Amino acid sequence: MSATAQSVGAKSAGDLSPVMAGMSRKFDLLLVPILFLAITGAFHIHFMLLAGDWDFWVDWKDRRFWITITPIVAITFPAAIQYVLWEYFRVPLGATLCIVALLFGEWMNRYWGFTIWSGFPATLTWPAMLIASALVLDAVLMLTKNWVATAIVGAPLFALLFYAQNIVILAPYHVPVEHMGQLMSVADMVGYAFVRTATPEYLRMIERGTLRTFGGESALIASFFAAFICMIMYTAWWKLGAVGAKMRWMKSIFDKAAKVRA
Amino acid sequence: MKNKIISLLGGVAVIVTSLTALYAPQAGAHGERSQEPFLRMRTVHWYDTNFSTNRVAVNEEMTITGKFLLAEAWPEVIMKPDVAYLHVAEPGPAVAKVETWLNGVPAAKSFKLELGKTYEYKVIVRGRKPGEAHIHPMLNVQSAGGLVGPGQWTLIEGVYEDFTYPVTTLTGEAIDLNTYGFANVVKWHIIWAIPALFWVLYWVRRPLFIPRFLMVQNGEEDALITSTDKKVGIALLIGTIVLVTMSSNSAKEQYPVQIPLQSAIIPVEALPVTPQNSAVKAKILKANYRIPGRSMTMTLDITNGSATPIKLAEFNSANVRFTNSLIPTLAKTDSAELWAKDGLNVQGEPTIYPGETARLEIEASDALWETERLSSLIGDPDSAFGGVLYFQGADGKTYMEEISGPIIPTFQ
Ligand SMILES: [Cu+2]
């Protein structure tokens, strides 16, 4: 029954008859948006629950927790979806698709939920950028064709690039101001001025802990720590992708596809 | 079957996606009644609350001042106010905070406060979103949440588009805090969206799932990544790293002076102990809550340690004022909707002379017990109440004493 036996000589298993090719293309164009929206929903919820406040507010984006937590939480779905898209289709798009879907969900959420419904200024509530991390993760997987190499090289790059790519939008918020005789950053000031009733100042975790004690370069140390954890997370979620892909519904769809070809 | 699965998955995906888009942080503070009574009756006793006005234009300022006493009967189940933040409760940022002070100390950071002590606050806000907003001073306490003071309906007039929040940075730049930096955020999100969309389209433009799946199954996967793909991949990898480096370097050049986020927990000295907040002592002998009558009765011994004759004028619990109509009370501008003007009935000789101890039987009754959901205190784990008694002195001053204790419900 397998389509593989049909391949003879230079003829590839991927050469479909014109009718089949047309149908297969329709299937592609149907599945891509559905996949995109499904990832948006699931990944966005996952991300909000685990990295929520750090990503919601400009005055939570510190040099330790934000830098550590965001890439660790953000590499999960990309790793799992990379497994499916790479192992079954050799499409190195898993990370980019996930991150674009996440950012799409975030912008929808920030615009409708935070700006329109709750009335917060967008300057307080913008999401962090992650696309550079995703592009590199996909490129590394494609070039090495190996998930272990991607875990060792790509996952740390994913984390190291996270803070670096956001400097360009975060820097203006770290200009100092004097307010009520005290030194504050503009980000602190934005958070102070626009009242979040349920998010008092002390809930922020600003550079707490001891990592900074060697050298003062908190952001760099946090990035390297995140890079290390991202290797583990990438591996774990790649394996989770493998488990998820064995689920019956996926299998039945592709078994059917194989039958169609036969 | 395939179509069914796909449409089902699609439906679920669309619903889940749209739901996450609608998630919004808690904007209104108007869970004030839903908080358990003990959290409102035995934590922060707000008094002398004053709003400078009840209508402001956009960009116009309003000042809220007042004092609070941190209850000595602070419930065991929540943390002491070792980490507390002076805040404003309002539905979304209808007004923006301009200044906040606690006993003269700037309140942008969090405080360590002490039980049994009184504090004086000042909050200046600036009209932002036109409409009516219920605005309260609030003390957030770690693990207890927002402990809300008396509220006032405030009318904010004008158009939102006029709102600005001017700030001058220490580098000499004049900025509007309401919009600052956001155009740059959008610009860079768009710049990064371009390579991302390119990469998605680069793969989606060719046959995707079925033919590629068949080829992978057939062991032909090496044919699926062409040498062009590899070149594009290398270019993408290098281009991404170069753009990240360039953009971060330019930002560091443009903003050479940067400081990290500022956060601290600072101690504040409480207001001094004066006869007004310490001279009168009360001892509760008995306290009952009569459920059908929505009234609370108390028998107490009051000792007047001040130098002037006093009369009981008010019992205040959870921002609900029960006042005695026979005694002219101080004009306070606490929210009128929480004022039982005739709600306090005092039996016994009303005037207590200096040095004297008098037994009073008082009854605080009003439907507010029910509407403010305070009557549910009998459902609390330790069935205790708390509040503050205010006495009017012959010298024109107000004397206060915190009371608290167990309470027994009666059902007829
Ligand atoms: Cu209110």
XYZ file of C-alpha atoms and ligand atoms in Angstrom:
675
model
C 0.000 0.000 0.000
C 2.899 2.302 0.570
C 3.599 4.939 -2.002
C 7.278 4.389 -1.671
C 7.299 1.217 -3.775
C 5.947 3.161 -6.741
C 9.103 5.157 -7.280
C 10.971 3.803 -10.286
C 14.208 5.174 -11.678
C 14.387 8.963 -11.838
C 10.708 9.295 -11.107
C 10.270 10.691 -7.611
C 7.631 9.699 -5.102
C 6.729 13.373 -4.993
C 5.659 13.474 -8.653
C 1.898 13.509 -8.430
C -0.509 13.355 -11.340
C -1.864 16.819 -12.289
C -5.200 16.142 -10.602
C -3.530 14.884 -7.445
C -1.076 17.757 -7.486
C -3.947 20.246 -7.635
C -5.707 18.567 -4.730
C -2.531 18.354 -2.741
C -1.948 22.058 -3.235
C -5.471 22.846 -2.043
C -4.725 20.741 1.020
C -1.523 22.765 1.606
C -3.293 26.077 1.380
C -6.037 24.873 3.711
C -3.696 23.377 6.268
C -1.215 26.255 6.557
C -3.701 28.851 7.885
C -5.338 26.288 10.164
C -1.963 25.260 11.534
C -1.088 28.916 11.967
C -4.247 29.714 13.952
C -4.021 26.544 16.032
C -0.424 27.372 16.951
C -1.392 30.973 17.675
C -4.063 29.895 20.149
C -2.105 27.194 21.926
C 1.301 28.876 21.957
C -0.097 32.245 23.007
C -1.889 30.775 26.018
C 1.217 28.828 26.997
C 3.346 31.940 26.667
C 0.917 34.206 28.577
C 0.727 31.775 31.475
C 4.479 31.371 31.834
C 6.029 34.626 30.669
C 2.919 36.828 30.811
C 3.752 39.880 32.896
C 7.342 40.046 31.668
C 6.097 40.332 28.144
C 3.065 42.512 28.927
C 4.781 45.440 30.592
C 7.721 47.623 29.663
C 8.696 48.100 33.321
C 9.041 44.331 33.845
C 11.605 43.911 31.081
C 14.651 43.784 33.334
C 18.155 42.469 32.732
C 17.642 39.128 34.482
C 14.243 37.476 34.736
C 12.811 38.735 31.486
C 15.930 37.722 29.567
C 16.010 34.316 31.223
C 12.349 33.397 31.161
C 11.280 34.603 27.728
C 13.563 32.477 25.509
C 13.075 29.419 27.714
C 9.318 29.653 27.359
C 9.457 30.718 23.715
C 11.620 27.859 22.412
C 9.105 25.184 23.385
C 6.575 25.158 20.547
C 9.204 25.953 17.895
C 11.112 22.802 18.888
C 8.012 20.597 18.800
C 6.695 21.970 15.524
C 10.168 21.789 14.005
C 10.116 18.087 14.768
C 6.878 17.563 12.845
C 7.684 19.801 9.890
C 11.266 18.594 9.569
C 10.949 14.888 10.232
C 7.873 14.382 8.064
C 8.254 17.063 5.398
C 11.799 18.474 5.511
C 10.323 21.961 5.811
C 12.601 24.088 8.060
C 9.848 26.481 9.044
C 8.750 25.275 12.488
C 10.335 28.003 14.596
C 9.475 30.907 12.309
C 5.889 29.747 11.885
C 5.453 29.418 15.664
C 7.023 32.752 16.517
C 5.104 34.626 13.814
C 1.918 32.972 15.110
C 2.803 33.943 18.679
C 3.522 37.546 17.747
C 0.301 37.689 15.736
C -1.632 36.489 18.797
C 0.213 38.911 21.034
C -0.445 41.927 18.879
C -4.140 41.003 18.586
C -4.272 40.596 22.350
C -2.390 43.788 23.153
C -4.439 45.819 20.711
C -7.932 44.515 21.504
C -7.457 43.497 25.136
C -4.972 45.972 26.543
C -5.389 49.069 24.393
C -9.016 49.038 23.279
C -10.670 47.225 26.187
C -8.489 48.126 29.195
C -7.263 51.480 27.895
C -3.555 51.064 28.550
C -1.173 53.072 26.388
C 0.542 50.829 23.838
C 3.900 52.154 24.963
C 3.399 50.231 28.224
C 2.228 46.942 26.727
C 4.171 46.056 23.569
C 5.439 42.486 23.085
C 9.130 41.673 22.814
C 10.631 40.665 19.468
C 11.647 37.038 18.835
C 11.849 36.675 15.061
C 15.650 36.845 14.820
C 15.856 33.927 17.256
C 13.354 31.894 15.229
C 15.021 32.504 11.853
C 18.355 31.386 13.221
C 16.855 28.254 14.780
C 15.265 27.260 11.457
C 18.388 28.060 9.460
C 20.585 26.017 11.790
C 18.258 23.017 11.568
C 18.208 23.211 7.774
C 21.961 23.598 7.427
C 22.959 20.941 9.964
C 20.024 18.607 9.180
C 20.430 17.387 12.715
C 18.369 18.111 15.801
C 21.220 17.456 18.224
C 23.373 20.030 16.449
C 20.409 22.388 16.511
C 20.024 21.847 20.246
C 23.724 22.562 20.806
C 24.173 25.491 18.405
C 20.730 26.775 17.451
C 19.047 26.771 20.853
C 21.787 28.869 22.558
C 21.716 31.300 19.637
C 17.943 31.516 20.057
C 18.493 32.672 23.659
C 21.545 34.869 23.054
C 19.833 36.757 20.252
C 16.729 37.407 22.327
C 18.002 40.316 24.388
C 20.303 41.537 21.613
C 17.469 41.991 19.114
C 15.328 43.862 21.643
C 17.968 46.429 22.631
C 16.937 48.613 19.722
C 13.386 49.035 21.027
C 14.143 48.867 24.743
C 17.042 51.350 24.910
C 14.862 54.500 24.748
C 13.032 53.262 27.864
C 16.180 53.122 29.936
C 16.968 56.794 29.714
C 17.009 58.253 33.259
C 14.456 60.741 34.577
C 14.139 62.472 37.899
C 10.725 62.267 39.499
C 9.728 63.426 42.987
C 13.422 63.792 43.693
C 14.174 60.178 42.797
C 16.002 58.526 39.928
C 13.797 56.421 37.643
C 14.089 55.013 34.149
C 11.488 56.047 31.584
C 10.152 52.475 31.739
C 9.649 52.758 35.518
C 7.925 56.069 34.918
C 5.555 54.620 32.277
C 4.651 51.830 34.690
C 4.203 54.312 37.499
C 1.970 56.726 35.595
C -0.469 54.317 33.948
C -2.188 52.570 36.788
C -2.446 48.784 36.783
C -4.648 48.226 39.780
C -3.792 44.546 40.130
C -0.081 44.903 39.378
C 1.598 46.890 42.156
C 5.245 47.831 41.917
C 6.511 45.104 44.244
C 5.245 42.301 42.023
C 7.987 43.111 39.558
C 11.094 41.035 40.097
C 13.802 43.486 39.194
C 17.221 41.882 39.081
C 16.642 39.853 42.208
C 19.062 37.086 42.994
C 22.807 36.664 43.086
C 23.856 36.078 39.471
C 24.884 39.704 39.024
C 27.590 39.449 41.659
C 30.175 38.271 39.197
C 30.897 41.272 37.076
C 27.815 43.436 36.851
C 26.983 42.396 33.283
C 23.615 41.004 34.366
C 22.141 40.888 30.866
C 25.010 38.887 29.420
C 25.043 36.424 32.288
C 21.288 36.003 32.116
C 21.514 35.426 28.352
C 24.113 32.686 28.782
C 22.098 31.065 31.530
C 19.039 31.128 29.265
C 21.177 29.693 26.448
C 22.079 26.712 28.590
C 18.491 26.041 29.681
C 17.323 26.469 26.089
C 19.471 23.508 25.016
C 17.598 21.334 27.498
C 14.219 22.820 26.625
C 14.838 22.345 22.917
C 15.657 18.677 23.427
C 12.664 18.101 25.671
C 10.221 19.743 23.285
C 11.686 18.104 20.204
C 10.947 14.791 21.918
C 7.507 16.043 22.887
C 6.938 16.846 19.213
C 7.813 13.255 18.434
C 5.249 12.007 20.944
C 2.620 14.437 19.667
C 3.180 13.418 16.047
C 2.330 9.825 16.934
C -1.149 10.883 17.876
C -3.825 9.115 15.940
C -5.335 12.047 14.048
C -2.052 13.082 12.492
C -1.301 9.528 11.510
C -4.694 8.978 9.950
C -4.411 12.109 7.815
C -1.064 11.111 6.441
C -1.933 7.459 6.036
C -4.799 8.644 3.913
C -2.466 10.867 1.933
C -0.273 7.862 1.314
C -3.289 5.881 0.148
C -4.346 8.643 -2.236
C -0.959 8.451 -3.871
C -1.167 4.668 -4.109
C -13.832 12.543 7.239
C -10.717 14.536 6.477
C -12.801 17.644 5.876
C -14.645 17.055 9.108
C -11.446 16.806 11.085
C -10.021 19.863 9.404
C -13.113 21.983 9.908
C -13.348 20.862 13.532
C -9.710 21.687 14.182
C -10.129 24.951 12.337
C -13.143 25.864 14.427
C -11.371 25.091 17.674
C -8.314 27.019 16.540
C -10.297 30.087 15.604
C -12.177 30.089 18.898
C -9.062 29.590 21.006
C -7.227 32.289 19.079
C -9.949 34.840 19.401
C -10.298 34.104 23.115
C -6.637 34.751 23.809
C -6.860 38.002 21.895
C -9.610 39.106 24.242
C -7.668 38.445 27.401
C -7.352 41.762 29.203
C -5.739 42.497 32.530
C -8.055 43.331 35.386
C -8.877 46.913 34.634
C -11.522 47.781 37.205
C -10.876 47.520 40.892
C -14.497 47.007 41.503
C -14.174 43.751 43.224
C -14.225 45.896 46.352
C -17.367 44.207 47.644
C -16.262 40.737 46.692
C -13.306 40.779 49.049
C -13.965 38.795 52.200
C -15.185 41.027 55.041
C -12.195 40.351 57.296
C -9.891 41.692 54.592
C -11.818 44.942 54.571
C -12.704 45.264 58.262
C -9.383 44.417 59.879
C -6.642 45.729 57.626
C -6.507 49.345 56.498
C -8.783 51.855 58.239
C -9.009 54.853 55.934
C -10.047 58.226 57.327
C -10.053 61.941 56.535
C -10.224 61.024 52.866
C -10.523 64.054 50.643
C -10.789 64.428 46.886
C -9.942 67.945 45.716
C -12.706 67.805 43.098
C -15.106 65.378 41.481
C -14.637 66.576 37.923
C -11.429 67.121 36.023
C -10.646 67.906 32.422
C -8.220 65.780 30.456
C -4.687 66.862 31.518
C -6.086 68.523 34.655
C -5.000 67.363 38.095
C -6.935 66.088 41.091
C -5.440 65.558 44.533
C -6.523 62.810 46.917
C -5.355 63.158 50.509
C -6.107 61.298 53.688
C -4.788 59.041 56.370
C -4.983 55.400 57.252
C -4.468 53.328 60.344
C -3.064 49.846 59.902
C -5.141 47.590 62.112
C -3.508 45.923 65.057
C -6.070 43.177 64.548
C -4.433 42.346 61.188
C -5.643 38.865 60.145
C -3.226 36.022 60.739
C -3.887 34.527 57.324
C -2.283 37.320 55.345
C 1.226 38.725 55.473
C 2.000 41.838 57.453
C 2.527 44.971 55.360
C 6.266 44.499 55.103
C 5.883 45.033 51.380
C 3.193 47.547 50.532
C 2.530 49.970 47.711
C 0.469 53.137 47.718
C -1.681 52.980 44.639
C -4.915 54.081 43.001
C -7.846 51.796 42.224
C -9.634 52.752 39.028
C -11.086 51.142 35.909
C -8.086 51.168 33.566
C -5.869 54.231 33.562
C -8.770 56.707 33.450
C -6.515 59.049 35.372
C -2.733 58.824 35.285
C -0.650 58.984 38.453
C 1.495 62.098 38.660
C 2.749 62.051 42.227
C 2.254 59.839 45.274
C 3.588 60.566 48.725
C 3.404 58.700 52.017
C 4.318 60.766 55.068
C 6.301 63.025 52.775
C 8.310 60.167 51.217
C 7.949 59.683 47.430
C 5.906 56.528 46.827
C 7.147 55.297 43.454
C 8.746 52.340 45.214
C 7.322 49.927 47.759
C 7.260 50.456 51.493
C 7.705 48.552 54.702
C 4.913 49.635 57.057
C 4.012 48.898 60.661
C 0.790 47.668 62.213
C -1.008 49.889 64.683
C 0.504 53.002 63.110
C -1.077 55.813 61.143
C 0.142 57.197 57.839
C -0.772 60.204 55.767
C -0.840 60.027 51.998
C -1.159 62.376 49.072
C -1.930 61.223 45.544
C -2.020 63.520 42.519
C -3.649 62.186 39.365
C -4.165 63.645 35.913
C -7.356 63.270 33.837
C -6.766 60.887 30.930
C -9.790 58.992 29.576
C -13.046 60.944 29.394
C -15.985 59.395 31.203
C -17.053 58.615 34.734
C -14.620 56.641 36.816
C -14.828 55.359 40.375
C -11.477 56.231 41.884
C -10.069 55.123 45.230
C -6.824 55.427 47.089
C -5.500 51.912 47.613
C -2.808 50.114 49.537
C -1.502 46.963 47.875
C -0.054 44.554 50.405
C 1.896 41.519 49.348
C -0.263 38.375 49.686
C -3.324 40.417 50.726
C -3.861 42.159 47.390
C -5.411 45.571 46.955
C -6.930 47.068 50.107
C -9.177 49.751 48.784
C -10.053 53.055 50.416
C -13.202 55.133 49.987
C -14.076 55.772 46.353
C -15.446 58.728 44.492
C -17.233 58.926 41.159
C -15.122 61.322 39.166
C -16.121 62.894 35.881
C -13.301 63.258 33.385
C -14.167 65.700 30.635
C -12.673 66.446 27.241
C -11.193 64.298 24.483
C -8.657 61.531 24.959
C -6.639 62.677 21.916
C -5.641 65.794 23.850
C -4.049 63.773 26.638
C -0.324 64.177 27.136
C 2.042 63.337 29.955
C 5.080 65.574 29.487
C 8.353 64.488 31.078
C 11.866 65.823 30.577
C 14.565 63.184 30.819
C 17.873 63.772 32.562
C 19.470 63.831 29.121
C 17.369 66.888 28.332
C 14.821 65.323 26.000
C 11.178 66.400 26.349
C 8.907 63.380 25.843
C 5.236 62.430 26.052
C 5.024 59.392 28.293
C 1.706 58.284 26.789
C 3.210 57.550 23.360
C 6.972 57.539 23.913
C 8.976 54.911 22.056
C 6.012 53.067 20.576
C 6.500 54.168 16.964
C 10.021 52.747 17.170
C 8.644 49.468 18.570
C 6.210 49.158 15.663
C 8.909 50.059 13.151
C 11.221 47.279 14.340
C 8.455 44.700 14.580
C 7.681 45.488 10.926
C 11.349 45.341 9.914
C 11.659 41.857 11.421
C 8.354 40.751 9.945
C 9.853 41.138 6.462
C 12.488 38.334 6.657
C 10.005 36.189 8.621
C 7.346 36.499 5.928
C 9.969 35.972 3.249
C 11.007 32.706 4.900
C 7.419 31.517 5.290
C 6.554 32.328 1.662
C 9.830 30.847 0.448
C 8.598 27.454 1.666
C 4.866 27.793 1.283
C 5.103 28.806 -2.387
C 6.078 25.231 -3.362
C 4.134 21.983 -2.880
C 4.316 21.324 0.814
C 2.800 18.480 2.689
C 1.759 15.494 0.630
C 4.524 15.288 -2.029
C 7.242 16.074 0.491
C 5.808 13.563 2.951
C 5.853 10.897 0.247
C 9.435 11.671 -0.667
C 10.592 11.559 2.944
C 8.865 8.202 3.320
C 10.655 7.082 0.194
C 14.083 8.024 1.503
C 14.400 10.928 -0.922
C 14.681 13.614 1.753
C 18.064 14.873 0.588
C 16.472 16.086 -2.635
C 14.110 18.275 -0.601
C 16.741 20.780 0.506
C 18.385 22.167 -2.617
C 21.698 23.963 -2.837
C 19.764 27.206 -3.379
C 17.917 26.541 -0.132
C 21.251 26.166 1.607
C 22.561 29.429 0.187
C 19.382 31.235 1.203
C 19.646 29.665 4.657
C 23.238 30.837 5.107
C 22.318 34.321 3.930
C 19.399 34.372 6.335
C 21.555 33.241 9.246
C 24.288 35.793 8.590
C 21.860 38.583 7.696
C 19.920 38.041 10.924
C 23.004 38.193 13.110
C 24.311 41.258 11.270
C 20.982 43.095 11.616
C 20.779 42.287 15.336
C 24.317 43.540 15.880
C 23.827 46.691 13.842
C 20.498 47.594 15.420
C 21.729 47.099 18.983
C 24.913 49.056 18.323
C 23.007 51.972 16.832
C 20.675 52.009 19.840
C 23.626 52.083 22.211
C 25.083 54.982 20.270
C 21.816 56.857 20.204
C 21.163 56.298 23.923
C 24.575 56.339 25.576
C 23.119 57.037 29.014
C 21.013 54.152 30.248
C 20.073 52.969 33.714
C 18.485 49.698 34.794
C 14.935 49.514 36.149
C 14.738 50.961 39.644
C 13.035 49.073 42.445
C 13.377 48.973 46.205
C 11.503 48.499 49.463
C 11.977 51.522 51.677
C 10.963 52.128 55.287
C 8.694 55.054 56.157
C 8.331 56.532 59.570
C 4.751 56.493 60.812
C 2.871 59.568 62.044
C 3.693 60.395 65.673
C 1.499 59.076 68.453
C -0.805 61.861 69.662
C -3.713 61.996 72.115
C -6.014 61.910 69.110
C -4.887 58.467 68.030
C -4.034 57.044 71.440
C -5.844 58.676 74.369
C -9.178 56.874 74.134
C -9.353 53.168 74.955
C -12.198 50.785 74.269
C -12.870 47.316 75.617
C -15.500 45.155 73.989
C -17.643 43.173 76.389
C -20.048 41.720 73.875
C -20.699 41.952 70.165
C -23.606 40.470 68.245
C -24.753 40.615 64.690
C -28.523 40.337 64.310
C -29.084 38.878 60.874
C -32.763 39.745 60.279
C -32.270 43.328 61.462
C -28.978 43.840 59.616
C -27.601 45.417 62.716
C -24.655 45.000 64.961
C -24.830 45.618 68.674
C -21.871 46.096 70.946
C -21.384 46.658 74.628
C -18.150 48.409 75.399
C -16.286 50.207 78.130
C -14.783 53.448 76.902
C -12.006 55.103 78.882
C -11.369 58.719 78.061
C -7.666 59.412 78.607
C -7.779 62.741 76.836
C -8.105 66.162 78.411
C -11.509 66.928 76.960
C -15.045 65.487 77.183
C -15.857 63.264 74.204
C -18.936 61.828 72.516
C -19.086 58.806 70.232
C -19.767 60.131 66.741
C -18.999 57.341 64.305
C -18.312 53.653 63.889
C -16.422 52.922 60.694
C -15.762 49.492 59.302
C -14.609 48.554 55.809
C -15.144 52.144 54.663
C -18.801 52.053 55.736
C -19.615 54.944 58.028
C -22.268 54.592 60.717
C -22.762 58.036 62.199
C -24.789 59.361 65.058
C -27.313 61.906 63.889
C -27.554 63.536 67.323
C -23.937 64.621 67.180
C -22.713 66.953 64.451
C -20.078 64.922 62.661
C -17.090 66.322 60.901
C -17.715 67.079 57.261
C -15.779 64.399 55.487
C -16.032 63.718 51.799
C -15.771 59.950 51.848
C -17.920 58.293 49.250
C -21.475 59.262 50.111
C -22.871 55.924 49.025
C -21.176 54.207 51.980
C -22.574 56.522 54.621
C -25.315 55.353 56.957
C -26.105 58.835 58.256
C -28.477 57.691 60.920
C -26.973 54.292 61.377
C -25.405 54.663 64.812
C -27.526 54.519 67.932
C -25.858 55.063 71.316
C -27.504 54.064 74.624
C -26.249 55.460 77.887
C -24.780 58.771 78.910
C -23.353 60.147 75.635
C -20.668 62.394 77.110
C -17.593 60.744 78.572
C -15.504 63.053 80.739
C -11.718 63.027 80.980
C -10.479 60.179 83.141
C -13.885 58.518 83.155
C -14.791 55.030 81.988
C -18.307 54.693 80.648
C -20.266 51.684 79.449
C -21.920 52.232 76.080
C -24.360 50.059 74.230
C -24.280 50.876 70.604
C -26.157 49.651 67.607
C -24.916 50.080 64.058
C -27.661 49.183 61.644
C -28.204 49.748 57.981
C -28.884 47.841 54.791
C -25.273 48.600 53.909
C -24.283 45.571 55.986
C -26.011 43.555 53.317
C -25.272 45.572 50.188
C -21.604 45.863 51.063
C -21.609 42.136 51.822
C -20.219 42.626 55.288
C -22.858 40.424 56.888
C -21.063 37.438 55.412
C -18.399 37.915 58.079
C -20.049 35.103 60.001
C -18.768 32.873 57.211
C -15.158 33.859 57.867
C -12.855 31.339 59.480
C -12.470 33.248 62.735
C -15.756 35.218 62.768
C -14.185 38.384 64.028
C -14.974 41.956 63.132
C -12.968 45.126 63.228
C -13.434 48.841 62.855
C -12.658 52.230 64.281
C -14.646 54.379 66.713
C -14.437 58.134 66.228
C -15.223 60.429 69.131
C -16.001 64.092 68.894
C -14.091 66.086 71.508
C -15.384 69.254 73.102
C -12.147 70.825 71.882
C -13.298 70.284 68.272
C -10.817 67.488 67.616
C -11.568 63.905 66.654
C -10.316 61.035 68.797
C -10.078 57.546 67.397
C -9.723 54.011 68.694
C -9.492 50.762 66.793
C -11.726 47.956 67.996
C -11.907 44.320 67.052
C -13.043 41.057 68.463
C -15.170 37.973 68.008
C -18.778 38.366 67.014
C -21.761 36.097 67.590
C -24.645 36.017 65.158
C -28.263 35.989 66.319
C -30.950 34.662 64.061
C -34.131 36.233 65.403
Cu -14.944 51.750 43.125
